[in-house]
PDB file of C-alpha atoms and ligand atoms in Angstrom:
ATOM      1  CA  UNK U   1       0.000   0.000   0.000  1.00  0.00           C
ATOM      2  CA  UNK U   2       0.864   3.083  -0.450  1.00  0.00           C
ATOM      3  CA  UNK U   3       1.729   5.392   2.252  1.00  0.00           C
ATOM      4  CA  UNK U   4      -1.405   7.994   3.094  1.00  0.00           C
ATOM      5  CA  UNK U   5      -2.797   9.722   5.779  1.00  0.00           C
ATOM      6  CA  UNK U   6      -5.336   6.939   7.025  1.00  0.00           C
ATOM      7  CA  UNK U   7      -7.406   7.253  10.214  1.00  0.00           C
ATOM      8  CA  UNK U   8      -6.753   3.782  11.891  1.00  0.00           C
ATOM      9  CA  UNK U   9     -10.097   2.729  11.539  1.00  0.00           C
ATOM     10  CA  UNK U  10      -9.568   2.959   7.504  1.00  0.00           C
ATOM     11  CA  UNK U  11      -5.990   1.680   7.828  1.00  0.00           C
ATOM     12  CA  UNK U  12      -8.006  -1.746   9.701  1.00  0.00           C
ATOM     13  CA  UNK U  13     -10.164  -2.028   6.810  1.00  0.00           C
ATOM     14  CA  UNK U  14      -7.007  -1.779   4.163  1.00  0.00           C
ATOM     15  CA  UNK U  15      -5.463  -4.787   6.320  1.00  0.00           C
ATOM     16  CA  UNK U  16      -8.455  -6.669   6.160  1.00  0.00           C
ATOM     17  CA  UNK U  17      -9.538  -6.135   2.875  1.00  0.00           C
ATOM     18  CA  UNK U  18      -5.945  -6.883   1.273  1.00  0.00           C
ATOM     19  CA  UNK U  19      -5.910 -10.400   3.379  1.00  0.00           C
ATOM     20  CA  UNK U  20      -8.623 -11.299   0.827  1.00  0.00           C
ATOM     21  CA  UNK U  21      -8.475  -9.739  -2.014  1.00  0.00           C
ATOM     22  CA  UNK U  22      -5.547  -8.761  -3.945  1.00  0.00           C
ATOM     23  CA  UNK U  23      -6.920  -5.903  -5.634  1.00  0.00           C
ATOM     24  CA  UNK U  24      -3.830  -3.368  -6.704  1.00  0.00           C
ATOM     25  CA  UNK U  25      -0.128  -3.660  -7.479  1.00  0.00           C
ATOM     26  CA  UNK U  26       1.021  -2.080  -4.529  1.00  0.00           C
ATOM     27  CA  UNK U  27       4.305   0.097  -3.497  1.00  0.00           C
ATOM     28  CA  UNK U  28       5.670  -3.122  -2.243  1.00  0.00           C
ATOM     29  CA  UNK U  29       5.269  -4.355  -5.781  1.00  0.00           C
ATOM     30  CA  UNK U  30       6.976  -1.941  -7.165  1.00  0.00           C
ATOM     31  CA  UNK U  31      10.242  -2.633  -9.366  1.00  0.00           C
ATOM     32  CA  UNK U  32      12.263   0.004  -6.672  1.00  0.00           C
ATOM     33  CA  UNK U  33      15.479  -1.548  -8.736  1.00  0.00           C
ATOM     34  CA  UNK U  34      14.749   0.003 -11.673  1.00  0.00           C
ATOM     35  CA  UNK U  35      15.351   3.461 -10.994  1.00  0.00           C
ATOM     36  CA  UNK U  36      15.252   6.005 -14.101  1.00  0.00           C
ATOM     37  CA  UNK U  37      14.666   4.788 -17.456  1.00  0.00           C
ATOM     38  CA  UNK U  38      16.622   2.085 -18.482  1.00  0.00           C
ATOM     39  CA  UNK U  39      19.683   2.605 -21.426  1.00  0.00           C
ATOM     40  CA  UNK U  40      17.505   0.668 -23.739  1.00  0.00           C
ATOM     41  CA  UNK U  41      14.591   2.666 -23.541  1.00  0.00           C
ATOM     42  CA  UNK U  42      16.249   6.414 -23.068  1.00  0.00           C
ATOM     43  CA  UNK U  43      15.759   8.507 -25.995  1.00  0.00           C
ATOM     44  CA  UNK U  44      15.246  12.198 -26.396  1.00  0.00           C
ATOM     45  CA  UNK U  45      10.839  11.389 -25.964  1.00  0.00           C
ATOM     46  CA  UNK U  46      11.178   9.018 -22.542  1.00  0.00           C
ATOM     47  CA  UNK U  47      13.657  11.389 -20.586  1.00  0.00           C
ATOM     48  CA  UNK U  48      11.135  14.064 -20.841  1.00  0.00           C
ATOM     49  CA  UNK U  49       8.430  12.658 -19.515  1.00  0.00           C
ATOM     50  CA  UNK U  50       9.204  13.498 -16.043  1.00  0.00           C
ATOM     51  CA  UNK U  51       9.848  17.070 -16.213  1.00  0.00           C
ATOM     52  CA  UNK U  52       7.295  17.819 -18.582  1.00  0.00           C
ATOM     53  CA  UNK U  53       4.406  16.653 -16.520  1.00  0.00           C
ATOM     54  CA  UNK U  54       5.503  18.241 -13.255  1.00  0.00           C
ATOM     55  CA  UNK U  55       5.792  21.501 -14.801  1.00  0.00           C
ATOM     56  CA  UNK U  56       2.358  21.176 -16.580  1.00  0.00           C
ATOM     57  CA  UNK U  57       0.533  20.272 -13.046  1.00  0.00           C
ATOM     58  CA  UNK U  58       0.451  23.736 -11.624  1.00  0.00           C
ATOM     59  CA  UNK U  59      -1.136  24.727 -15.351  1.00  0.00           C
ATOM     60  CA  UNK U  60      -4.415  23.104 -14.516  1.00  0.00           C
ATOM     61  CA  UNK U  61      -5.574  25.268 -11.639  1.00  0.00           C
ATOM     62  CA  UNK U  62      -5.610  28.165 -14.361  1.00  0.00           C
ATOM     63  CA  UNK U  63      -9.164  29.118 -15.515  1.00  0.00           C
ATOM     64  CA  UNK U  64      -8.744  31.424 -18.143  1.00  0.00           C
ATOM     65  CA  UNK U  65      -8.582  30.825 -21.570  1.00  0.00           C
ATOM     66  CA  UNK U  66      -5.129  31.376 -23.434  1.00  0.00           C
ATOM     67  CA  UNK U  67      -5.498  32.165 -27.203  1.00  0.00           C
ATOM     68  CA  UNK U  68      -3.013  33.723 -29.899  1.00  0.00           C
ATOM     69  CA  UNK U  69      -0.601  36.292 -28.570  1.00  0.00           C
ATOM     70  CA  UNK U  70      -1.017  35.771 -25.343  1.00  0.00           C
ATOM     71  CA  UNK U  71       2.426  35.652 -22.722  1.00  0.00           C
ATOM     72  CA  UNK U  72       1.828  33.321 -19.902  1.00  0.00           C
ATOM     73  CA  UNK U  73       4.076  31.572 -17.721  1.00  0.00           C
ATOM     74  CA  UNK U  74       4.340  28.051 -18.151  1.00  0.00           C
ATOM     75  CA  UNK U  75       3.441  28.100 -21.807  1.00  0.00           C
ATOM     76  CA  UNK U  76       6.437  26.400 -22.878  1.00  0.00           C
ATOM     77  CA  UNK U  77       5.523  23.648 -21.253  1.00  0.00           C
ATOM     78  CA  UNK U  78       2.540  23.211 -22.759  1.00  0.00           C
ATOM     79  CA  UNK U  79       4.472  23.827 -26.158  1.00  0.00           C
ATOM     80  CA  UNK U  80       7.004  20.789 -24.874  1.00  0.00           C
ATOM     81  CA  UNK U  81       3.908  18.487 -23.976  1.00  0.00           C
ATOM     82  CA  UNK U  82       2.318  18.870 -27.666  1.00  0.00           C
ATOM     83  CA  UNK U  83       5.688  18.323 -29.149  1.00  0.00           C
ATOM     84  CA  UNK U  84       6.175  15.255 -27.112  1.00  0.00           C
ATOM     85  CA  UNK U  85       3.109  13.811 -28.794  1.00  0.00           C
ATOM     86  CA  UNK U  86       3.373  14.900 -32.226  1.00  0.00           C
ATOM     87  CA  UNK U  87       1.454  18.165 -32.602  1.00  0.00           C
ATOM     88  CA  UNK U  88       4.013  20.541 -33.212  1.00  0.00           C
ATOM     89  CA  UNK U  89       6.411  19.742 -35.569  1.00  0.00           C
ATOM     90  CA  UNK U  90       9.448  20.444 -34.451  1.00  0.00           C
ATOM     91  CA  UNK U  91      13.072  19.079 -33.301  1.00  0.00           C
ATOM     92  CA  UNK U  92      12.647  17.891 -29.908  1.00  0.00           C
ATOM     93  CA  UNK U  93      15.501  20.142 -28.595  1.00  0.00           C
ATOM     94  CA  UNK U  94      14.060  23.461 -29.686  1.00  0.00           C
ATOM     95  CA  UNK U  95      13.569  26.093 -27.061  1.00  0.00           C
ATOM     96  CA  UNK U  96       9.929  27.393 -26.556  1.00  0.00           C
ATOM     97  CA  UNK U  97       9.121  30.445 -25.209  1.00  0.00           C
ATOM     98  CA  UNK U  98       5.826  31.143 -23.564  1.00  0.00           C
ATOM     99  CA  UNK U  99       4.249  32.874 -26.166  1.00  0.00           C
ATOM    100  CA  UNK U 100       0.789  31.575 -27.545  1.00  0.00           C
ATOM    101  CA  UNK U 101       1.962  31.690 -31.654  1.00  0.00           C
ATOM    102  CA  UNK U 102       0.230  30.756 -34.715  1.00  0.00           C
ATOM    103  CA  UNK U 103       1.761  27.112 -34.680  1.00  0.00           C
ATOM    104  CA  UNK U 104       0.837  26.709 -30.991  1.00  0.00           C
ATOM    105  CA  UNK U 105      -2.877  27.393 -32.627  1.00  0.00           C
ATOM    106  CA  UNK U 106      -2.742  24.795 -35.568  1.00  0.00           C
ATOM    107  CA  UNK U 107      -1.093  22.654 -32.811  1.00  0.00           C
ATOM    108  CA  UNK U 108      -3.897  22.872 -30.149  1.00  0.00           C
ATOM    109  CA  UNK U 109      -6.454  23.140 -33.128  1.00  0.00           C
ATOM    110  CA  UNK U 110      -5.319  19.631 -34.155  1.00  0.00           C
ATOM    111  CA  UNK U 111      -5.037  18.083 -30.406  1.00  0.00           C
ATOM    112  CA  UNK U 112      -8.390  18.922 -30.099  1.00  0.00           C
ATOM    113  CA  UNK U 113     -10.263  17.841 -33.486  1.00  0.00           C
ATOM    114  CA  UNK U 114      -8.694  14.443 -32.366  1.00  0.00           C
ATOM    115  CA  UNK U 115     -10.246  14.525 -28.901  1.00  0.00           C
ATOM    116  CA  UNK U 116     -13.513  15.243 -30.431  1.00  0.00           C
ATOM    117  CA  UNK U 117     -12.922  18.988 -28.109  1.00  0.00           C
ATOM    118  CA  UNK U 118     -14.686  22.058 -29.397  1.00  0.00           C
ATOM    119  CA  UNK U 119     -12.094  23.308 -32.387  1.00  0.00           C
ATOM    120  CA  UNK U 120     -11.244  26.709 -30.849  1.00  0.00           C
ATOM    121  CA  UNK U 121      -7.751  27.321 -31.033  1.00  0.00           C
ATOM    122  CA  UNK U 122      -7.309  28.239 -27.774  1.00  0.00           C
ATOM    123  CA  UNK U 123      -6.354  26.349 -24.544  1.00  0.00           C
ATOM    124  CA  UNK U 124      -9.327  26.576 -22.764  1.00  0.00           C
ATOM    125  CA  UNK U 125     -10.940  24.262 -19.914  1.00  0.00           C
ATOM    126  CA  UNK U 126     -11.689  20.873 -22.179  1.00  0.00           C
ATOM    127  CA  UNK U 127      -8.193  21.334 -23.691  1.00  0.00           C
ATOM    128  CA  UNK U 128      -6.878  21.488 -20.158  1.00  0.00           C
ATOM    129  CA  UNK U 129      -8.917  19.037 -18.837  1.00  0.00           C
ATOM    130  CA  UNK U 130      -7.928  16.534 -21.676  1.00  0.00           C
ATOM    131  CA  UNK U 131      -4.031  17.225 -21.075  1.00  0.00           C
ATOM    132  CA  UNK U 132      -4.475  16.495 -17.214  1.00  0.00           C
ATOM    133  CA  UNK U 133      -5.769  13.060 -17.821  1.00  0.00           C
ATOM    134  CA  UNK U 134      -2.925  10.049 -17.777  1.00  0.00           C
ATOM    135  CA  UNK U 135      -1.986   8.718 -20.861  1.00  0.00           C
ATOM    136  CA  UNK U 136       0.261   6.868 -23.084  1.00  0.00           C
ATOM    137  CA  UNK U 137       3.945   7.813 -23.666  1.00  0.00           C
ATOM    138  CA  UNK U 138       3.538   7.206 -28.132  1.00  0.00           C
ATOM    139  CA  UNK U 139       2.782  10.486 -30.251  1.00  0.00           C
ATOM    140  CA  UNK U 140      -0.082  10.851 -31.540  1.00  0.00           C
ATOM    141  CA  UNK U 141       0.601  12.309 -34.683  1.00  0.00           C
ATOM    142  CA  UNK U 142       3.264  10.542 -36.470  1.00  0.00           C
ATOM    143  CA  UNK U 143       4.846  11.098 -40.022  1.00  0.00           C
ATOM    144  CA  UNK U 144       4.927   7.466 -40.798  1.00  0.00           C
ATOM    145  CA  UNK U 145       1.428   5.884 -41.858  1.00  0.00           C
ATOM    146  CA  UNK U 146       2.642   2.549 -42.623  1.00  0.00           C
ATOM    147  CA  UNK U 147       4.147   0.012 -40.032  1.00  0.00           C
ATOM    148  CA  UNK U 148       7.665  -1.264 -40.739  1.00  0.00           C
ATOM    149  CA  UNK U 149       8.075  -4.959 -39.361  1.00  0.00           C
ATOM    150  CA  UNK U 150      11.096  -5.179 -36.583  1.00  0.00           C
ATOM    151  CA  UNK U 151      11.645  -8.570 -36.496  1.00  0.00           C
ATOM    152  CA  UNK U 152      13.266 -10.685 -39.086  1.00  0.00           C
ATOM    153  CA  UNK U 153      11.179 -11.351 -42.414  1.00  0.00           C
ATOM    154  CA  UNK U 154       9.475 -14.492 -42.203  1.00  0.00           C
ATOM    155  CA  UNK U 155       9.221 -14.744 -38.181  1.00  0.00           C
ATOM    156  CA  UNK U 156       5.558 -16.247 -37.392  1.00  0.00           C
ATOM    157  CA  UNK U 157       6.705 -16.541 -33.425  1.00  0.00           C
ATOM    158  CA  UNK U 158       7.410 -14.068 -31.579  1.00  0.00           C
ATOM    159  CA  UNK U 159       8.142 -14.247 -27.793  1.00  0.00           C
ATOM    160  CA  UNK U 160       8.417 -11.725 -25.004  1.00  0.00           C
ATOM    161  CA  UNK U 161       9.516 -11.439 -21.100  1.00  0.00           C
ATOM    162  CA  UNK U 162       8.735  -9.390 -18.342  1.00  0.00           C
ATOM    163  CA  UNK U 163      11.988  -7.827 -16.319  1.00  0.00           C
ATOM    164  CA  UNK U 164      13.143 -10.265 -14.000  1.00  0.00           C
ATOM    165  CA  UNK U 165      13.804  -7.444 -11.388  1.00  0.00           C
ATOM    166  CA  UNK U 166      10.431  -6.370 -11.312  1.00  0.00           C
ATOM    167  CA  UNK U 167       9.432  -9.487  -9.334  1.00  0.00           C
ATOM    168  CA  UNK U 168       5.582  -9.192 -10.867  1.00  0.00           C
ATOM    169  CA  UNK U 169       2.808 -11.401  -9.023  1.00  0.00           C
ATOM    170  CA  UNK U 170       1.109 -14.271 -10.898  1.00  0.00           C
ATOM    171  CA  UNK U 171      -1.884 -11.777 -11.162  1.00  0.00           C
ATOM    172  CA  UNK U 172       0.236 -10.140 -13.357  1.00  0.00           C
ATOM    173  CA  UNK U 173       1.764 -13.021 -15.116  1.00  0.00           C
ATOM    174  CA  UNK U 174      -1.904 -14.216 -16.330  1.00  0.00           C
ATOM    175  CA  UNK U 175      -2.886 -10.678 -17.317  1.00  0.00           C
ATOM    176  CA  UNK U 176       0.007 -10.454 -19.320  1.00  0.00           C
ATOM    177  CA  UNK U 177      -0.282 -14.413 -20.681  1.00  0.00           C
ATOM    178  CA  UNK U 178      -4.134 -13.460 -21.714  1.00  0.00           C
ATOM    179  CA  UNK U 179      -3.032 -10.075 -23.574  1.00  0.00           C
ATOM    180  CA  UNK U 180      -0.711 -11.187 -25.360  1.00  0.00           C
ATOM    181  CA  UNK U 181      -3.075 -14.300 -26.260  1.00  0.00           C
ATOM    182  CA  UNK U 182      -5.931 -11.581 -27.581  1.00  0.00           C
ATOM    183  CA  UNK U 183      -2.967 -10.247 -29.861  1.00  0.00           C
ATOM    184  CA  UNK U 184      -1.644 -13.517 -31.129  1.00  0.00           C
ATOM    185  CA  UNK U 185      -5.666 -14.429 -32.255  1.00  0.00           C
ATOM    186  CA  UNK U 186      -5.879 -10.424 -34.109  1.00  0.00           C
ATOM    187  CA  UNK U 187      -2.799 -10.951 -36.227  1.00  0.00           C
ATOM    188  CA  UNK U 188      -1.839 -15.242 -36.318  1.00  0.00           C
ATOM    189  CA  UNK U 189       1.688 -14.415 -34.718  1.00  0.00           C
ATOM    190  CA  UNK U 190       2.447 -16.909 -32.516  1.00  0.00           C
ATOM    191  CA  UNK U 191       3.320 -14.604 -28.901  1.00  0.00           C
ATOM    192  CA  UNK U 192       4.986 -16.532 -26.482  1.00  0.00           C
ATOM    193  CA  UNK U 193       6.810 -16.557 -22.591  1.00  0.00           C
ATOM    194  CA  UNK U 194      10.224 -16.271 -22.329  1.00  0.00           C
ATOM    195  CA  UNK U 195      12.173 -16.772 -19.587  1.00  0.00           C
ATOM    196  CA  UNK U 196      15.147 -14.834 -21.031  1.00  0.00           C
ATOM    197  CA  UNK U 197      14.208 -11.200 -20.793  1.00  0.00           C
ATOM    198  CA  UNK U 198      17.355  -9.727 -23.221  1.00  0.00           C
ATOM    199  CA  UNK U 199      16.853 -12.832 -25.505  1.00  0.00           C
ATOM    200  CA  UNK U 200      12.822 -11.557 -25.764  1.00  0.00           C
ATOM    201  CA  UNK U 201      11.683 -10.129 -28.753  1.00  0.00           C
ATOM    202  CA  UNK U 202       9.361  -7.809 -27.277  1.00  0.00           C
ATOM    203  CA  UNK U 203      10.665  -6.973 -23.555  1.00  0.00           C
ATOM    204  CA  UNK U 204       7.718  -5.853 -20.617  1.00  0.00           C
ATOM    205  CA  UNK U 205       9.071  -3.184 -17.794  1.00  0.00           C
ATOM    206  CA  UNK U 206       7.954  -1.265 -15.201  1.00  0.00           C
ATOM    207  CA  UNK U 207       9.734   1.192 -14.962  1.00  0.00           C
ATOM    208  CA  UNK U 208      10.227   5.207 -12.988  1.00  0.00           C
ATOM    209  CA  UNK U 209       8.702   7.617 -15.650  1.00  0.00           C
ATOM    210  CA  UNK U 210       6.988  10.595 -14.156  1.00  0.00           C
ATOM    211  CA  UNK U 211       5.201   9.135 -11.008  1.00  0.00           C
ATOM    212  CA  UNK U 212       0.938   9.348 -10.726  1.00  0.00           C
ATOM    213  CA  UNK U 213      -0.496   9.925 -14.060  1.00  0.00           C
ATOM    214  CA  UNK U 214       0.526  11.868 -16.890  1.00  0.00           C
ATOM    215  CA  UNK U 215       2.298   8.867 -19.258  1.00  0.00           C
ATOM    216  CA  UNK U 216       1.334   5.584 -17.619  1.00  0.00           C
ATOM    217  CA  UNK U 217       3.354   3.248 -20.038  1.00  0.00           C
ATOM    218  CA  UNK U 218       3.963   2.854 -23.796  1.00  0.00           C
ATOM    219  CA  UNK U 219       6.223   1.115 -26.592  1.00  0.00           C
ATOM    220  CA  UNK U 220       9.099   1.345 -28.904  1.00  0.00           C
ATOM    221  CA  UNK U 221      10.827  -0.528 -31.532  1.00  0.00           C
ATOM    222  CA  UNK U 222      14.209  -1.183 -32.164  1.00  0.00           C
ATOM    223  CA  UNK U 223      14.358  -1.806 -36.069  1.00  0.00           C
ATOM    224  CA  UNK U 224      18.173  -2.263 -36.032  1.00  0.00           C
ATOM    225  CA  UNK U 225      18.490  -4.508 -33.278  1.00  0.00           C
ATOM    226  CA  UNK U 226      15.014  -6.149 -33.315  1.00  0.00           C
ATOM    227  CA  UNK U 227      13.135  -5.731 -30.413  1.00  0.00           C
ATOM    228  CA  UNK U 228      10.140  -4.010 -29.092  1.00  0.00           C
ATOM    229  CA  UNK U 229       9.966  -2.404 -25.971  1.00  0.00           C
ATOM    230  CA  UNK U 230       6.714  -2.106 -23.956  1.00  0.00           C
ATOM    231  CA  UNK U 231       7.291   0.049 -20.446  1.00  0.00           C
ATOM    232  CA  UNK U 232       4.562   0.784 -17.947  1.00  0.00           C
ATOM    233  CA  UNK U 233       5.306   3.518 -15.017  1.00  0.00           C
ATOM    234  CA  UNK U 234       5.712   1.877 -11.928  1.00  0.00           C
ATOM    235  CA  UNK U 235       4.361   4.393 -10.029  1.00  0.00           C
ATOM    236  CA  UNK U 236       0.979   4.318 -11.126  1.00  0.00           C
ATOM    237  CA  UNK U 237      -1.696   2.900  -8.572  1.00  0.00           C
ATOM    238  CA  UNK U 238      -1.917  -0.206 -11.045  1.00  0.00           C
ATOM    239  CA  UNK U 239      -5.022  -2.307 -10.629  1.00  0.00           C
ATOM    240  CA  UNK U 240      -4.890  -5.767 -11.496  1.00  0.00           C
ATOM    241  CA  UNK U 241      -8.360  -6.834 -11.027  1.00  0.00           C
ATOM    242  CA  UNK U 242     -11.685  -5.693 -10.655  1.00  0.00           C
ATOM    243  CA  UNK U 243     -12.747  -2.311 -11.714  1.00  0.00           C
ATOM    244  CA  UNK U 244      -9.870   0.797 -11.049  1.00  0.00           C
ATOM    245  CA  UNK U 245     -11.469   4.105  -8.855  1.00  0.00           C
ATOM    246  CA  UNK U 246     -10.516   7.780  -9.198  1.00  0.00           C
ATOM    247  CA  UNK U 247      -6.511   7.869  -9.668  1.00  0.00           C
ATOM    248  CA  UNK U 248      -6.215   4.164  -9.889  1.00  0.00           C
ATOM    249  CA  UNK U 249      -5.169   2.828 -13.962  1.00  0.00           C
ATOM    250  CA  UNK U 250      -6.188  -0.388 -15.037  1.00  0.00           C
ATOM    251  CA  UNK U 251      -3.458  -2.508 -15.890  1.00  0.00           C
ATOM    252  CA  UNK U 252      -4.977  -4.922 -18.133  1.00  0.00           C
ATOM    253  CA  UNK U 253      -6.229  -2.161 -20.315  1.00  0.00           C
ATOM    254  CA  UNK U 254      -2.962  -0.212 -20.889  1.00  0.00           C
ATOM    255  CA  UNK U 255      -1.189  -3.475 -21.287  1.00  0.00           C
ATOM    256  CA  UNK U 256      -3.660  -4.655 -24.481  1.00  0.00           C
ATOM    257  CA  UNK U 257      -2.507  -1.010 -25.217  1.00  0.00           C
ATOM    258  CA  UNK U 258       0.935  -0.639 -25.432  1.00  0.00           C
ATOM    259  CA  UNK U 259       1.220  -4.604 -26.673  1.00  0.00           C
ATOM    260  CA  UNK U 260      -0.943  -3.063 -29.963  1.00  0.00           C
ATOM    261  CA  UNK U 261       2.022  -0.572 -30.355  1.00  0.00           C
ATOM    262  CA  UNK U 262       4.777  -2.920 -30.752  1.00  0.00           C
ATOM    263  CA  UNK U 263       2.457  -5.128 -33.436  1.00  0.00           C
ATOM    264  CA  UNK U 264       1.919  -2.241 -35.626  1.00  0.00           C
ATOM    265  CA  UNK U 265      -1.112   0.098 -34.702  1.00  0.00           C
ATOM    266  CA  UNK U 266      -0.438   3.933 -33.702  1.00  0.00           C
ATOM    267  CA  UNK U 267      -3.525   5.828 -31.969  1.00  0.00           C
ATOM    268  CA  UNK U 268      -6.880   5.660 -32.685  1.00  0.00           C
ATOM    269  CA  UNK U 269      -9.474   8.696 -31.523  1.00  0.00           C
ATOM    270  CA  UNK U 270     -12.452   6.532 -31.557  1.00  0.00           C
ATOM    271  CA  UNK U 271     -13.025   6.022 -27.685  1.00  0.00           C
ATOM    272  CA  UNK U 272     -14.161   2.384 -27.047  1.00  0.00           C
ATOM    273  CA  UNK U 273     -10.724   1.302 -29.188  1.00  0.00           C
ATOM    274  CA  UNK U 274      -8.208   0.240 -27.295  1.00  0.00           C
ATOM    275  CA  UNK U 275      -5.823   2.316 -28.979  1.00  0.00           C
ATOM    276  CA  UNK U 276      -7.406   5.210 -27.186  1.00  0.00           C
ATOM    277  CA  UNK U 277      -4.313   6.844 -26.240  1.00  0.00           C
ATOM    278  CA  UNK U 278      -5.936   8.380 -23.060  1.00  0.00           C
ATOM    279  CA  UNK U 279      -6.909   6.458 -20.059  1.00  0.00           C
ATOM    280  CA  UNK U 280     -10.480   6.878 -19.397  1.00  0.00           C
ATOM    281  CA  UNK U 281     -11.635   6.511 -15.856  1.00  0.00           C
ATOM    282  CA  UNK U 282     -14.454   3.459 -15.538  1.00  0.00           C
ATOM    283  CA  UNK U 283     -12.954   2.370 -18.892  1.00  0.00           C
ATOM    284  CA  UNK U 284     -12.158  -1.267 -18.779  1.00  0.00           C
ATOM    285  CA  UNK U 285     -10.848  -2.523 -22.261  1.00  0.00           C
ATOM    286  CA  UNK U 286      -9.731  -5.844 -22.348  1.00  0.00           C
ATOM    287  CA  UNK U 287     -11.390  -6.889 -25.537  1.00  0.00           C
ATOM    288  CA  UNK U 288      -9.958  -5.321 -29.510  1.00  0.00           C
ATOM    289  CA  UNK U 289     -13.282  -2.886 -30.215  1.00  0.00           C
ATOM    290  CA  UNK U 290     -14.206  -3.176 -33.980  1.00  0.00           C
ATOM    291  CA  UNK U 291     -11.980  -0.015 -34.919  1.00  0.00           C
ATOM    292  CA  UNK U 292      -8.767  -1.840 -32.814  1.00  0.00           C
ATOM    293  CA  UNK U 293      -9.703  -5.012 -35.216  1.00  0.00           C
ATOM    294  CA  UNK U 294     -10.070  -3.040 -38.307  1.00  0.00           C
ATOM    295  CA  UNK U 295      -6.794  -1.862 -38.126  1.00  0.00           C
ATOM    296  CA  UNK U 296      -4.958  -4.493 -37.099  1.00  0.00           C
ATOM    297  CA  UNK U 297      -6.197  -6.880 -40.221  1.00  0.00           C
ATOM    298  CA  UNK U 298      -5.119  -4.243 -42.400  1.00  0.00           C
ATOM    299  CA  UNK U 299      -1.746  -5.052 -41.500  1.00  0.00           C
ATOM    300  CA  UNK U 300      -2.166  -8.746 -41.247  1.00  0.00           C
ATOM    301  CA  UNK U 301      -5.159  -9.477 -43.119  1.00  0.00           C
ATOM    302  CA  UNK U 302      -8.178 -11.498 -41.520  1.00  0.00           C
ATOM    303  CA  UNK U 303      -7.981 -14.568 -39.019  1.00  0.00           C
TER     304      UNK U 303
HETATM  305 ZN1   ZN Y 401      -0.414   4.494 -27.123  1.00  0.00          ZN
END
């Protein structure tokens, strides 16, 4: 559990209710020997994470709309935070200044057609709102449309490994055994258990990314040497059964997620998909929605 203020009549209940059901990964789960992002998942996106989102947190308190022109303070952050995800398209080590300019506009204009937001331009309460809610670590806009296979022509079997050092619970385990099963039916791969986690082809971490919410996990791929990468932040309030509450993430449904990434599918902005790249609260997807399905037979044709 995580440590809280707790009356001891609610810190009673806690101990009781945890001696029969285990209902969250707790702090005691946590992979504490992973600390920082790991060598093989550090690039310029990942590092960011962390500063970006603690920045952007004293943003949401503001109730004012900000529109073209404007000068506010923390402004570049929210310039950083659209650039992280694809909306401004830009190197990823430019400096930005907080002023509101006309590609901060087209930026936020974009963010918000895809969120289904009122297309104003300007960042006003939804767009907040929207920003403040966790979500996944990919872009949303990428310049690639088509997905470039990084394993080896010809590979029908894939396998993949959860970090040894992260000591994960059974519940976990079967989660992960029954995602990767809903993935292997969508495309015919064959997606299998390791035990060998740098032997895996696609390699499952929790790892320390920017603590409660803003990016809960997500996935790269390493064309050159052949692996995907799926990372989840271990300092979420991770559920691993039953339904999450306020501030808890379901781990089941980021983990059919970020397992879509590595096969090939970027975002998708229709809500019930699992490639929702926000996490909705009451939103349990376990199952590929029709859109999820769709997409991933484009790229591997029926099954
Ligand atoms: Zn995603």
């Amino acid at each position: 559990m995580r440590l809280r203020a707790v009356t001891s009549s609610t810190f009673l209940l806690i101990i009781l209710s945890s001696l029969f059901v285990d209902v969250s990964v707790s702090a005691s789960f946590l992979p504490a020997l992973i600390k920082g992002i790991p060598l093989w998942l550090k690039n310029s996106r990942t590092s960011k994470f962390s500063s970006v989102w603690n920045k952007l947190k004293s943003l949401f308190t503001f109730k004012k709309g900000l529109k073209l022109g404007d000068v506010y303070k923390g402004l570049s952050e929210v310039k950083e935070y659209l650039d992280i995800f694809g909306y401004l398209n830009s190197t990823l080590n430019s400096n930005f200044n907080d002023t509101f300019t006309l590609e901060l506009q087209s930026a936020i204009k974009q963010y918000q057609k895809n969120f289904n937001l009122q297309v104003t331009g300007q960042l006003d309460q939804d767009t907040y709102s929207m920003i403040s809610q966790p979500r996944c670590g990919v872009p949303d806009v990428v310049n690639t449309t088509s997905f470039t296979r990084w394993w080896k022509p010809g590979r029908r079997e894939l396998t993949y490994a959860i970090h040894p050092r992260n000591n994960v619970s059974n519940g976990v385990k079967v989660l992960l055994r029954d995602v990767f099963a809903r993935w292997s039916n969508a495309t015919s791969l064959g997606l299998a258990e390791t035990a060998s986690f740098d032997g895996a082809d696609v390699r499952v971490a929790f790892v320390v990314l920017d603590g409660e919410g803003g990016t809960v996990g997500g996935a790269e791929t390493n064309y050159s040497a052949r692996f995907g990468s799926v990372y989840l932040d271990s300092e979420e309030k991770w559920v691993v059964k039953g339904e999450s509450d306020e501030g808890e993430v379901d781990l089941e449904s980021v983990l059919m997620h970020v397992v879509g990434h590595v096969l090939g599918l970027g975002h998708s902005f229709v809500e019930e998909a699992v490639m929702y790249p926000i996490v909705l609260p009451d939103k349990k997807k376990t199952k590929l929605a029709y859109d999820d399905l769709l997409r991933i037979h484009r790229i591997y044709g029926e099954t």
